[in-house]
CSV table of C-alpha atoms in Angstrom, one decimal:
chain,number,residue,atom,x,y,z
A,1,MET,CA,-195.3,191.3,20.8
A,2,ASN,CA,-197.6,188.2,20.6
A,3,LYS,CA,-199.7,187.4,23.6
A,4,THR,CA,-198.7,184.4,25.8
A,5,VAL,CA,-201.6,182.3,27.2
A,6,ILE,CA,-201.3,179.9,30.1
A,7,VAL,CA,-202.9,176.5,30.2
A,8,THR,CA,-202.9,174.0,33.1
A,9,ASP,CA,-204.9,171.0,34.4
A,10,SER,CA,-207.3,170.7,37.3
A,11,THR,CA,-204.8,169.1,39.7
A,12,ALA,CA,-203.1,172.5,40.1
A,13,ASP,CA,-205.9,173.3,42.6
A,14,ILE,CA,-205.8,177.0,41.9
A,15,PRO,CA,-208.4,179.2,43.7
A,16,ALA,CA,-211.1,180.3,41.3
A,17,ASP,CA,-210.5,184.0,41.8
A,18,LEU,CA,-206.9,183.6,40.7
A,19,VAL,CA,-207.9,181.6,37.6
A,20,LYS,CA,-210.3,184.3,36.6
A,21,GLN,CA,-208.0,187.2,37.5
A,22,HIS,CA,-205.0,185.8,35.5
A,23,ASN,CA,-206.9,184.3,32.5
A,24,ILE,CA,-205.7,180.7,33.2
A,25,HIS,CA,-207.2,178.0,31.0
A,26,ILE,CA,-207.8,174.7,32.8
A,27,VAL,CA,-208.2,171.2,31.3
A,28,PRO,CA,-210.0,168.9,33.9
A,29,LEU,CA,-209.1,165.4,34.8
A,30,ARG,CA,-211.9,162.9,35.4
A,31,LEU,CA,-212.9,161.2,38.6
A,32,MET,CA,-214.9,158.0,38.8
A,33,PHE,CA,-217.0,156.8,41.7
A,34,GLY,CA,-218.2,153.4,40.5
A,35,GLU,CA,-220.4,154.2,37.5
A,36,GLU,CA,-220.5,157.9,38.1
A,37,THR,CA,-217.9,160.1,36.3
A,38,TYR,CA,-217.1,163.7,37.2
A,39,LEU,CA,-215.0,166.4,35.7
A,40,ASP,CA,-212.5,167.4,38.4
A,41,GLY,CA,-213.3,170.9,39.8
A,42,VAL,CA,-216.2,171.3,37.3
A,43,GLU,CA,-218.8,168.8,38.3
A,44,ILE,CA,-217.7,168.0,41.8
A,45,ALA,CA,-216.4,170.4,44.5
A,46,PRO,CA,-213.9,169.4,47.2
A,47,GLY,CA,-216.5,169.5,50.0
A,48,GLU,CA,-218.9,167.1,48.2
A,49,PHE,CA,-216.0,164.9,47.2
A,50,TYR,CA,-214.6,164.4,50.7
A,51,LYS,CA,-218.0,163.4,52.0
A,52,LYS,CA,-218.3,160.7,49.3
A,53,LEU,CA,-214.7,159.6,49.9
A,54,VAL,CA,-215.2,159.0,53.6
A,55,GLN,CA,-218.4,157.0,52.9
A,56,SER,CA,-216.8,154.9,50.1
A,57,THR,CA,-215.2,151.5,50.8
A,58,GLN,CA,-213.0,151.8,47.7
A,59,LEU,CA,-211.0,154.7,46.4
A,60,PRO,CA,-212.4,156.4,43.3
A,61,THR,CA,-210.3,156.1,40.2
A,62,THR,CA,-209.0,159.0,38.1
A,63,SER,CA,-208.1,159.5,34.5
A,64,GLN,CA,-206.0,162.0,32.6
A,65,PRO,CA,-207.5,164.3,29.9
A,66,SER,CA,-207.2,162.8,26.4
A,67,PRO,CA,-205.1,164.5,23.7
A,68,ALA,CA,-208.3,165.5,22.1
A,69,ASP,CA,-209.3,167.4,25.3
A,70,PHE,CA,-206.1,169.4,25.0
A,71,VAL,CA,-206.5,169.9,21.2
A,72,ALA,CA,-210.0,171.5,21.8
A,73,VAL,CA,-208.6,173.9,24.4
A,74,TYR,CA,-205.5,174.8,22.3
A,75,GLU,CA,-207.5,175.4,19.2
A,76,SER,CA,-210.0,177.6,21.0
A,77,ILE,CA,-207.2,179.7,22.4
A,78,LEU,CA,-205.5,180.0,19.0
A,79,GLU,CA,-208.7,181.1,17.4
A,80,GLN,CA,-209.3,183.7,20.2
A,81,TYR,CA,-205.8,185.0,20.1
A,82,PRO,CA,-204.3,184.5,16.6
A,83,GLY,CA,-200.5,184.3,16.7
A,84,CYS,CA,-200.3,183.8,20.4
A,85,SER,CA,-197.9,181.5,22.3
A,86,ILE,CA,-199.2,178.9,24.7
A,87,VAL,CA,-197.4,177.6,27.8
A,88,SER,CA,-199.1,174.5,29.1
A,89,LEU,CA,-198.0,173.5,32.6
A,90,HIS,CA,-198.9,170.1,34.2
A,91,ILE,CA,-198.8,167.7,37.1
A,92,SER,CA,-195.6,165.7,37.4
A,93,SER,CA,-195.3,163.1,34.6
A,94,SER,CA,-194.2,160.6,37.3
A,95,MET,CA,-197.7,160.8,38.8
A,96,SER,CA,-200.0,161.2,35.8
A,97,GLY,CA,-200.1,160.8,32.0
A,98,THR,CA,-201.6,164.3,31.7
A,99,TYR,CA,-198.3,165.8,30.5
A,100,GLN,CA,-197.9,163.1,27.9
A,101,SER,CA,-201.5,163.8,26.6
A,102,ALA,CA,-200.6,167.5,26.3
A,103,LEU,CA,-197.5,166.7,24.3
A,104,ILE,CA,-199.4,164.4,22.0
A,105,ALA,CA,-202.0,167.1,21.4
A,106,THR,CA,-199.3,169.6,20.2
A,107,SER,CA,-198.5,167.2,17.3
A,108,MET,CA,-202.2,167.1,16.4
A,109,ILE,CA,-202.6,170.9,15.9
A,110,GLU,CA,-202.4,172.0,12.3
A,111,GLY,CA,-200.2,174.9,11.3
A,112,ASP,CA,-197.3,176.5,13.1
A,113,ALA,CA,-198.7,176.8,16.6
A,114,ASP,CA,-196.2,177.9,19.3
A,115,ILE,CA,-197.0,175.6,22.2
A,116,THR,CA,-194.6,174.8,25.0
A,117,VAL,CA,-195.6,171.9,27.3
A,118,TRP,CA,-193.8,171.9,30.7
A,119,ASP,CA,-193.6,169.1,33.3
A,120,SER,CA,-193.9,170.8,36.7
A,121,LYS,CA,-192.6,167.7,38.5
A,122,SER,CA,-195.0,168.6,41.3
A,123,ALA,CA,-198.7,168.3,42.2
A,124,SER,CA,-201.6,170.3,43.6
A,125,TYR,CA,-200.6,173.9,44.5
A,126,GLY,CA,-197.0,172.8,44.5
A,127,PHE,CA,-197.2,173.6,40.8
A,128,GLY,CA,-200.4,175.7,40.9
A,129,LEU,CA,-198.3,178.5,42.4
A,130,LEU,CA,-196.0,178.2,39.4
A,131,VAL,CA,-199.0,178.4,37.1
A,132,VAL,CA,-200.1,181.6,38.8
A,133,GLU,CA,-196.6,183.1,38.6
A,134,ALA,CA,-196.5,182.2,34.9
A,135,ALA,CA,-199.8,183.8,34.3
A,136,LYS,CA,-198.7,187.0,36.0
A,137,LEU,CA,-195.6,187.1,33.8
A,138,ALA,CA,-197.7,186.5,30.7
A,139,GLN,CA,-199.9,189.4,31.6
A,140,GLU,CA,-196.8,191.6,31.9
A,141,GLY,CA,-195.8,190.6,28.3
A,142,ALA,CA,-193.2,188.0,29.0
A,143,THR,CA,-192.3,185.5,26.2
A,144,ALA,CA,-192.8,181.8,26.6
A,145,SER,CA,-189.1,181.2,26.9
A,146,ASP,CA,-188.7,183.8,29.6
A,147,ILE,CA,-191.7,182.4,31.5
A,148,VAL,CA,-190.2,178.9,31.5
A,149,ALA,CA,-186.8,180.2,32.6
A,150,SER,CA,-188.5,182.0,35.5
A,151,LEU,CA,-190.5,178.9,36.5
A,152,GLU,CA,-187.3,176.8,36.6
A,153,GLU,CA,-185.8,179.3,38.9
A,154,ILE,CA,-188.8,179.5,41.3
A,155,ARG,CA,-189.1,175.7,41.3
A,156,SER,CA,-185.5,175.3,42.3
A,157,LYS,CA,-186.0,177.6,45.3
A,158,ARG,CA,-189.6,176.5,46.4
A,159,ARG,CA,-189.9,174.1,49.2
A,160,LEU,CA,-192.9,172.0,50.1
A,161,TYR,CA,-194.0,169.5,52.7
A,162,PHE,CA,-197.4,167.9,53.4
A,163,LEU,CA,-198.8,165.6,56.1
A,164,VAL,CA,-201.8,163.3,55.9
A,165,ASP,CA,-204.2,162.9,58.8
A,166,THR,CA,-204.8,159.2,58.3
A,167,LEU,CA,-202.9,156.4,56.6
A,168,GLU,CA,-206.2,154.9,55.5
A,169,PHE,CA,-206.2,156.4,52.0
A,170,LEU,CA,-202.5,155.7,51.3
A,171,GLN,CA,-203.3,152.1,52.2
A,172,LYS,CA,-206.4,151.9,50.0
A,173,GLY,CA,-204.3,153.3,47.1
A,174,GLY,CA,-201.7,150.6,47.6
A,175,ARG,CA,-199.0,153.0,48.8
A,176,ILE,CA,-198.5,151.2,52.1
A,177,GLY,CA,-199.5,147.8,53.5
A,178,LYS,CA,-202.6,147.4,55.6
A,179,ALA,CA,-200.6,146.3,58.7
A,180,SER,CA,-198.5,149.5,58.5
A,181,ALA,CA,-201.7,151.6,58.2
A,182,VAL,CA,-203.3,150.0,61.2
A,183,LEU,CA,-200.2,150.2,63.3
A,184,GLY,CA,-199.6,153.8,62.2
A,185,THR,CA,-203.2,154.8,63.1
A,186,LEU,CA,-202.9,153.1,66.6
A,187,LEU,CA,-199.7,155.0,67.2
A,188,ASN,CA,-201.1,158.3,65.9
A,189,ILE,CA,-198.4,158.5,63.3
A,190,LYS,CA,-198.5,161.5,60.9
A,191,PRO,CA,-196.2,161.0,57.9
A,192,ILE,CA,-194.5,164.1,56.5
A,193,LEU,CA,-194.0,163.8,52.7
A,194,SER,CA,-192.4,165.8,50.0
A,195,ILE,CA,-191.8,165.6,46.2
A,196,ASP,CA,-188.3,165.1,44.8
A,197,ASP,CA,-186.6,166.7,41.8
A,198,GLU,CA,-188.0,164.1,39.5
A,199,GLY,CA,-191.6,164.7,40.7
A,200,VAL,CA,-191.9,161.6,42.8
A,201,ILE,CA,-193.5,161.6,46.3
A,202,PHE,CA,-191.2,160.4,49.1
A,203,PRO,CA,-191.5,160.1,52.9
A,204,VAL,CA,-189.5,162.6,54.9
A,205,GLU,CA,-190.3,161.7,58.5
A,206,LYS,CA,-193.0,160.0,60.6
A,207,VAL,CA,-194.0,162.0,63.7
A,208,ARG,CA,-196.5,161.1,66.5
A,209,GLY,CA,-199.3,163.6,66.7
A,210,ARG,CA,-200.5,166.3,64.4
A,211,LYS,CA,-199.1,169.2,66.5
A,212,LYS,CA,-195.6,167.8,66.5
A,213,ALA,CA,-195.8,167.0,62.8
A,214,THR,CA,-196.8,170.6,62.0
A,215,ALA,CA,-194.0,171.9,64.1
A,216,LYS,CA,-191.6,169.6,62.3
A,217,ILE,CA,-192.7,171.0,58.9
A,218,ILE,CA,-191.9,174.5,60.1
A,219,GLU,CA,-188.5,173.3,61.3
A,220,LEU,CA,-187.8,171.7,57.9
A,221,LEU,CA,-188.8,174.8,56.0
A,222,ALA,CA,-186.7,177.0,58.2
A,223,ARG,CA,-183.7,174.7,57.6
A,224,ASP,CA,-184.3,174.5,53.8
A,225,LEU,CA,-184.7,178.3,53.5
A,226,SER,CA,-182.0,179.3,55.9
A,227,GLY,CA,-180.9,182.9,55.2
A,228,VAL,CA,-184.2,183.7,53.4
A,229,THR,CA,-186.3,186.3,55.2
A,230,HIS,CA,-189.0,187.5,52.9
A,231,VAL,CA,-191.2,184.7,51.4
A,232,LYS,CA,-194.4,183.9,49.7
A,233,VAL,CA,-196.5,181.2,51.3
A,234,ALA,CA,-199.3,178.9,50.2
A,235,VAL,CA,-201.2,176.4,52.3
A,236,GLY,CA,-203.0,173.6,50.6
A,237,HIS,CA,-205.7,172.0,52.8
A,238,THR,CA,-208.6,169.7,53.2
A,239,ALA,CA,-208.4,170.6,56.9
A,240,ASP,CA,-210.5,173.0,59.0
A,241,PRO,CA,-209.6,176.7,59.1
A,242,ALA,CA,-208.1,176.5,62.6
A,243,GLN,CA,-205.4,174.1,61.4
A,244,VAL,CA,-204.6,176.4,58.4
A,245,GLU,CA,-204.4,179.4,60.6
A,246,GLU,CA,-202.1,177.5,63.0
A,247,ILE,CA,-199.5,176.7,60.3
A,248,LEU,CA,-199.7,180.2,58.9
A,249,GLN,CA,-199.1,181.7,62.3
A,250,GLN,CA,-196.1,179.4,62.9
A,251,LEU,CA,-194.7,180.3,59.5
A,252,SER,CA,-195.0,184.0,60.3
A,253,THR,CA,-192.7,183.5,63.4
A,254,VAL,CA,-189.9,182.2,61.1
A,255,PHE,CA,-190.3,184.3,57.9
A,256,GLN,CA,-191.5,187.7,56.8
A,257,VAL,CA,-194.5,186.6,54.8
A,258,GLU,CA,-195.2,188.9,51.9
A,259,GLU,CA,-198.0,187.0,50.2
A,260,THR,CA,-200.4,184.2,51.4
A,261,THR,CA,-202.6,181.9,49.3
A,262,LEU,CA,-205.0,179.3,50.5
A,263,SER,CA,-205.7,176.4,48.1
A,264,GLU,CA,-208.2,173.6,48.6
A,265,ILE,CA,-206.7,170.2,47.7
A,266,GLY,CA,-209.0,169.0,44.9
A,267,PRO,CA,-210.7,165.6,44.3
A,268,VAL,CA,-208.0,164.0,42.1
A,269,VAL,CA,-205.1,164.7,44.5
A,270,GLY,CA,-207.4,164.3,47.5
A,271,SER,CA,-208.4,160.7,46.5
A,272,HIS,CA,-204.8,159.6,47.3
A,273,VAL,CA,-204.2,161.6,50.5
A,274,GLY,CA,-207.6,161.8,52.1
A,275,PRO,CA,-209.3,164.4,54.2
A,276,GLY,CA,-207.4,166.3,56.9
A,277,THR,CA,-204.3,166.7,54.7
A,278,ILE,CA,-202.4,169.9,54.9
A,279,ALA,CA,-199.5,171.1,52.7
A,280,ALA,CA,-197.1,174.1,53.1
A,281,TYR,CA,-195.4,175.7,50.1
A,282,VAL,CA,-192.8,178.4,50.7
A,283,TRP,CA,-190.6,180.2,48.2
A,284,PRO,CA,-188.5,183.5,48.3
A,285,ALA,CA,-190.5,186.6,47.6
């Protein structure tokens, strides 16, 4: 049986230990602060990034990997594992051109390379968790088609919500108007957001106060996964450990948590949501 190798991009925000453990290959996006360019997750860490973000008057810009970036990674894998299959999983095509770059790259590879490019229709660890599940299946000897079928099933059952601490970065990025941002900040509004089936971010509710917003997320997850008892949980954060522990503790009162993963929201995604963002991802175990 030929080996299956998993490729993703840096917006999956997968913890480094899981990347190494499951032999996941990552193609980084780029982040630009003025004249300075960084490879996401390679040349700038989340901690350093959020310090720069708070000090900056303008949002940094981001750019997707080029098709040539993907070709280099694909060819390296094919050389290392002759005859292997590659499953390449990426941030929602509604949010980035990364998926399209990967698709173009497949047409640039010479020979009969078996490469499947999959649109996760999600972002950050909302699809990073799918990448990890794919890598586990690959290590167990699953074929590319079996992996994709499993991912489709997990994605259909996974639920995710996230809240931002401040509306400032959504306003800087042109997602909301300045007046709305100022009013929301004055009223201590915490927007709860999610991602729809087409991979587009949408507002779910606006709640006053972080504690109430967190409680609302737990309520929404309990509603969405009614009847499910045993779950896997991931928390994506730019928040302090106390806030992460709080949401994990609340989730454990609703579900029997079989597995927990903590993921730092990286620079590319973080440039749009800002520091203090927290996300909950829950799916049946």
